[in-house]
Every structure is written in C-alpha cells, then in structure tokens.
Amino acid sequence: MANEDINLSEQESNLVLQNSSRNVADLALQLKPQDGVRTDVVLQQIEGIQRMKSKSETWSTTPGIIYPKHISLEQASSEYTGQYKARICRGGKRLVDLTGGMGIDFSFMSPIFEKSVYVEQNEELTKLAEHNFQSLGLKNFEVVHGDAEEYISNMTEHVDCIMIDPARRSESGRKTVLLGDCTPDIRRMHDIMIEKSDMVIVKLSPMFDISEALEQLPSICEIHVLSVAGECKELLLVLNRDGMNLPRNLIKVKAVNIDKDSNIQMFIFTPTDERNSLCKYSITPKTYLYEPNASILKSGAFRTVAQRFSISKLHANTHLYTSDDLIEDFPGKVYEVTSWSTFAPYDLHILLRNVKKANIKTRNFPMSVERLRAKLKIGDGGDIYIFATTLSDGKKVILRCKKVY
C-alpha cells in the first residue's frame, strides 16, 4: 500500500466488505478494474481480514482496521499471546515497544499503562499502526517512526517495561535461529535496556535454543514457553536487574498452554528441578498414556513432569508417559491404551484388525508417520489413535488408544 495514502475510498471499503469471505486468488482473476479503485489494496485488505480471524477476534471485528502486506501479518502475534504478555508485565506508568510491527502485542499491553510508546523503523507500518490504534480506541499512546537502538539510546525517562521482538529473517529472507542474527541485536542492547527499565520482555521464535539465550543474556529471570491450542508459538524471556544475580539453574521456566477459551495451563520448574527429578521407567505400557503439551516438550521438563505427576516414562528418549491411575490435570493429552503389540506382522494383524483409519503418531521410532501409514495401509482420521514408539528395553511397539482428553 502506498505510504502516502493508507485510507480506503468508499468504493474500496464496499468491495472489501462485499468480498471479505471470497477466495483471494479467485477474486484477483475476477475483479475488474474500476475508476478510483486500487484492486491490489482491496485484495490486500481481504487477505488481511481472513488471516486476522485466526489471530485476533478483536482486530478482525473492529471496523476501520487497515492491514499491511503478507509478511507483517505472518509475523504478527495473536490476541492470546498479546493478552498473556500484558499479564506478565502487569502494567504501570510507561511502556515502550521498541519493535512495534503490526502492533497486536502493543494493542493489548498499552491499555494497562498510563502512557505507551510504539517504535517502528518501517514507515508504512507506523502509519498503519497509528490509524489502527485509533480505530481500536487506544488512549495515551505515541507512535514513533525510528530505529530501536537509537530510540533507547536517546531515551531519558526510566520506564516500567520494554517490549522487543527482533526480526528473525536475514537480508535474503531466510529464517534465523541465532540471537546474533536477529535485528536489532538484543545482545548489544542488553545493558542499556536493563538500565532504563524495570523489566524487558524479549519475544523469540520457539525454534531458538533456550540454553543459548541463557548464555548470552545475563539478566534473564524467567522463561515463558508459550503455546496456543497445543501449538508452540513463542519463547518469551523476561529480563531485569535481579536476574543478573540469579543462578542460571534457578531460573523459573514456565511452560504455558492457552486453549481456545483463554484458559491457561502452566507447568513451572527450574533447571535444578529437571536435573534432580527421579524418573521411573515402565517396561510395558499401562492403562493410560500421556503426551505432554508442546511447551513442556520445548522447555525440556521431561523428568520433572514424570516425578511431579507420579507417572512412568516409556523410554529415556520417548517423551510419552504411562500410569494405571488416571491423572486428570495432566498438562497435555491423555489416552487410554486399549491394546498394544510388537511390530511383528502377525501381532500387528491382530492389533489392527478391522481398523480402516486412525490418527498415527511416532515417538522415538525409526519410521515416519507417512511410511508407517503406508505399511499399515490405514487411512487418516477417526477415533482411534496409534502410537509407534520404543519401550525402555529397546523394543519397538505399536499402541492402540482412544483419547480421554
């Protein structure tokens, strides 16, 4: 969208409204040129509305929102994760978001502060943000077109919270997984951010290595591994001056899953907890099978979760757990094991007799889901769950299950 004019004409607005649920690719072929209508802008807005529906109900249902290009939408946070960040920072007098982007995080964090500042180096995004924040009814905010490092260097007022979400793509467009490859370089900005704020929240991709972050950012006091509806979305690092004196093995790791009703399930542990936890192993599967949520798997709480819930692991490298008694508050998915067998052809024939389709998962198993599905000649879907895995004695087995929750 041209920087000089972000507003839609009445004709363009009507076209967006009339076609908001249409397939964008099909519409691009059918939409005829009209005087005063920028068809590329219309298509961009329709695509934005459709993408935003899966990210934020508040944004997607607010009249007057104008959407940026695809890449900014792809990198934008969701309403769930924006609200969670507001929960972490708890509000105060002043918030500064140094890498504002689309502005979804800012829109949910800003209302709990007396004043908030959005900083973004992309001029088009700053214009869109100012327009959209007004449409959302935000108050007492300032939009700054500028560089994050330059802004914080010139900042004279101490603030309650700094939010920073460094770009995770190289100049060639490839995704990066190292802190040093992010823009801006938060390692270089670390000391000044800690000096000028009570708290810094760093948002990273879940692909980042937690241990690398611990080594390179000395003021980390908490790590939040954030999932939404079972999918790991973000790694949040909370930094403050107290973190400088906190031993790395005592940093709290919070494995969080938010369901579609905004309920929060949280599992908290420290590296010391994980190292010292006693983990039992089961030679055979018991009545129930437990699959930890994505945040627990990413955070590495493999032994802690076993001890905390008094369940047994199937194998040191098989992150599945089992018990005879049902654990009703387990942070993940729970299945009832109806039967199981070895991988021998006759055993498989008995186990899977009359099974036409099933949901198949492999864990610590030398075969992909696709190859296993082809071998078993089973379609996808249905109420049956098949786990192919390895037991503590190295035996390869197939578990037939039904989902409890």
Coordinates of N, CA, C and O in Angstrom, one line a residue, residues 6 59 64-66 101-103 106 118 123-138 141-145:
I6 N -3.0 5.7 3.1 CA -3.4 4.4 3.7 C -4.9 4.2 3.8 O -5.3 3.1 4.1
W59 N -9.3 -7.5 16.6 CA -8.8 -6.8 15.5 C -9.7 -7.1 14.3 O -10.1 -6.2 13.5
G64 N -12.7 -0.4 10.4 CA -11.7 0.6 10.1 C -10.2 0.1 10.1 O -9.3 0.9 9.8
I65 N -10.0 -1.1 10.5 CA -8.6 -1.7 10.6 C -8.1 -1.8 9.2 O -8.8 -2.3 8.3
I66 N -6.9 -1.3 9.0 CA -6.2 -1.5 7.7 C -5.0 -2.4 7.8 O -4.2 -2.2 8.7
G101 N 6.0 -3.4 14.9 CA 5.5 -4.3 13.9 C 4.0 -4.0 13.6 O 3.6 -2.8 13.5
M102 N 3.2 -5.0 13.4 CA 1.8 -4.9 13.2 C 1.1 -4.2 14.4 O 0.1 -3.5 14.2
G103 N 1.6 -4.4 15.6 CA 1.0 -3.7 16.7 C 0.0 -4.5 17.6 O -0.6 -3.9 18.5
F106 N 1.2 -4.6 21.2 CA 1.1 -3.3 21.8 C -0.3 -2.9 22.1 O -0.6 -2.3 23.1
Y118 N 5.1 3.3 20.9 CA 5.3 2.3 19.9 C 6.4 2.8 18.9 O 6.3 3.9 18.4
E123 N 8.2 2.8 7.9 CA 7.3 4.0 7.9 C 5.9 3.6 7.6 O 4.9 4.1 8.2
E124 N 5.7 2.7 6.7 CA 4.3 2.3 6.4 C 3.6 1.7 7.6 O 2.4 2.0 7.8
L125 N 4.3 0.8 8.3 CA 3.7 0.2 9.5 C 3.4 1.2 10.5 O 2.4 1.0 11.2
T126 N 4.2 2.2 10.7 CA 3.9 3.2 11.7 C 2.6 4.0 11.4 O 1.8 4.3 12.2
K127 N 2.4 4.3 10.1 CA 1.2 5.0 9.7 C 0.0 4.1 9.9 O -1.1 4.5 10.4
L128 N 0.1 2.8 9.5 CA -1.0 1.9 9.7 C -1.3 1.7 11.2 O -2.4 1.7 11.6
A129 N -0.2 1.6 12.0 CA -0.4 1.4 13.5 C -1.1 2.6 14.1 O -2.1 2.4 14.9
E130 N -0.7 3.8 13.7 CA -1.4 5.0 14.3 C -2.9 5.0 14.0 O -3.8 5.2 14.8
H131 N -3.2 4.7 12.7 CA -4.6 4.6 12.3 C -5.3 3.5 13.0 O -6.5 3.7 13.5
N132 N -4.7 2.3 13.1 CA -5.4 1.2 13.7 C -5.6 1.3 15.2 O -6.6 0.9 15.7
F133 N -4.6 1.9 15.9 CA -4.8 2.1 17.3 C -5.9 3.1 17.6 O -6.6 2.9 18.6
Q134 N -6.1 4.1 16.7 CA -7.2 5.0 16.9 C -8.5 4.2 16.7 O -9.5 4.4 17.4
S135 N -8.6 3.4 15.7 CA -9.8 2.6 15.4 C -10.1 1.6 16.5 O -11.3 1.4 16.9
L136 N -9.1 1.1 17.2 CA -9.3 0.2 18.4 C -9.6 1.0 19.7 O -9.9 0.4 20.7
G137 N -9.5 2.3 19.6 CA -9.9 3.1 20.8 C -8.8 3.2 21.8 O -9.1 3.6 23.0
L138 N -7.5 3.0 21.4 CA -6.4 3.2 22.4 C -6.2 4.6 22.8 O -6.4 5.5 22.0
F141 N -1.2 7.0 23.7 CA -0.1 6.3 23.1 C 0.6 7.3 22.1 O 0.0 8.3 21.7
E142 N 1.9 6.9 21.9 CA 2.7 7.7 20.9 C 3.3 6.7 19.9 O 3.8 5.7 20.3
V143 N 3.2 7.1 18.6 CA 3.8 6.3 17.6 C 5.0 7.0 17.1 O 5.0 8.2 16.7
V144 N 6.2 6.3 17.1 CA 7.4 6.9 16.7 C 8.0 6.1 15.5 O 8.2 4.8 15.6
H145 N 8.3 6.8 14.4 CA 9.0 6.1 13.3 C 10.5 6.3 13.5 O 11.0 7.4 13.5

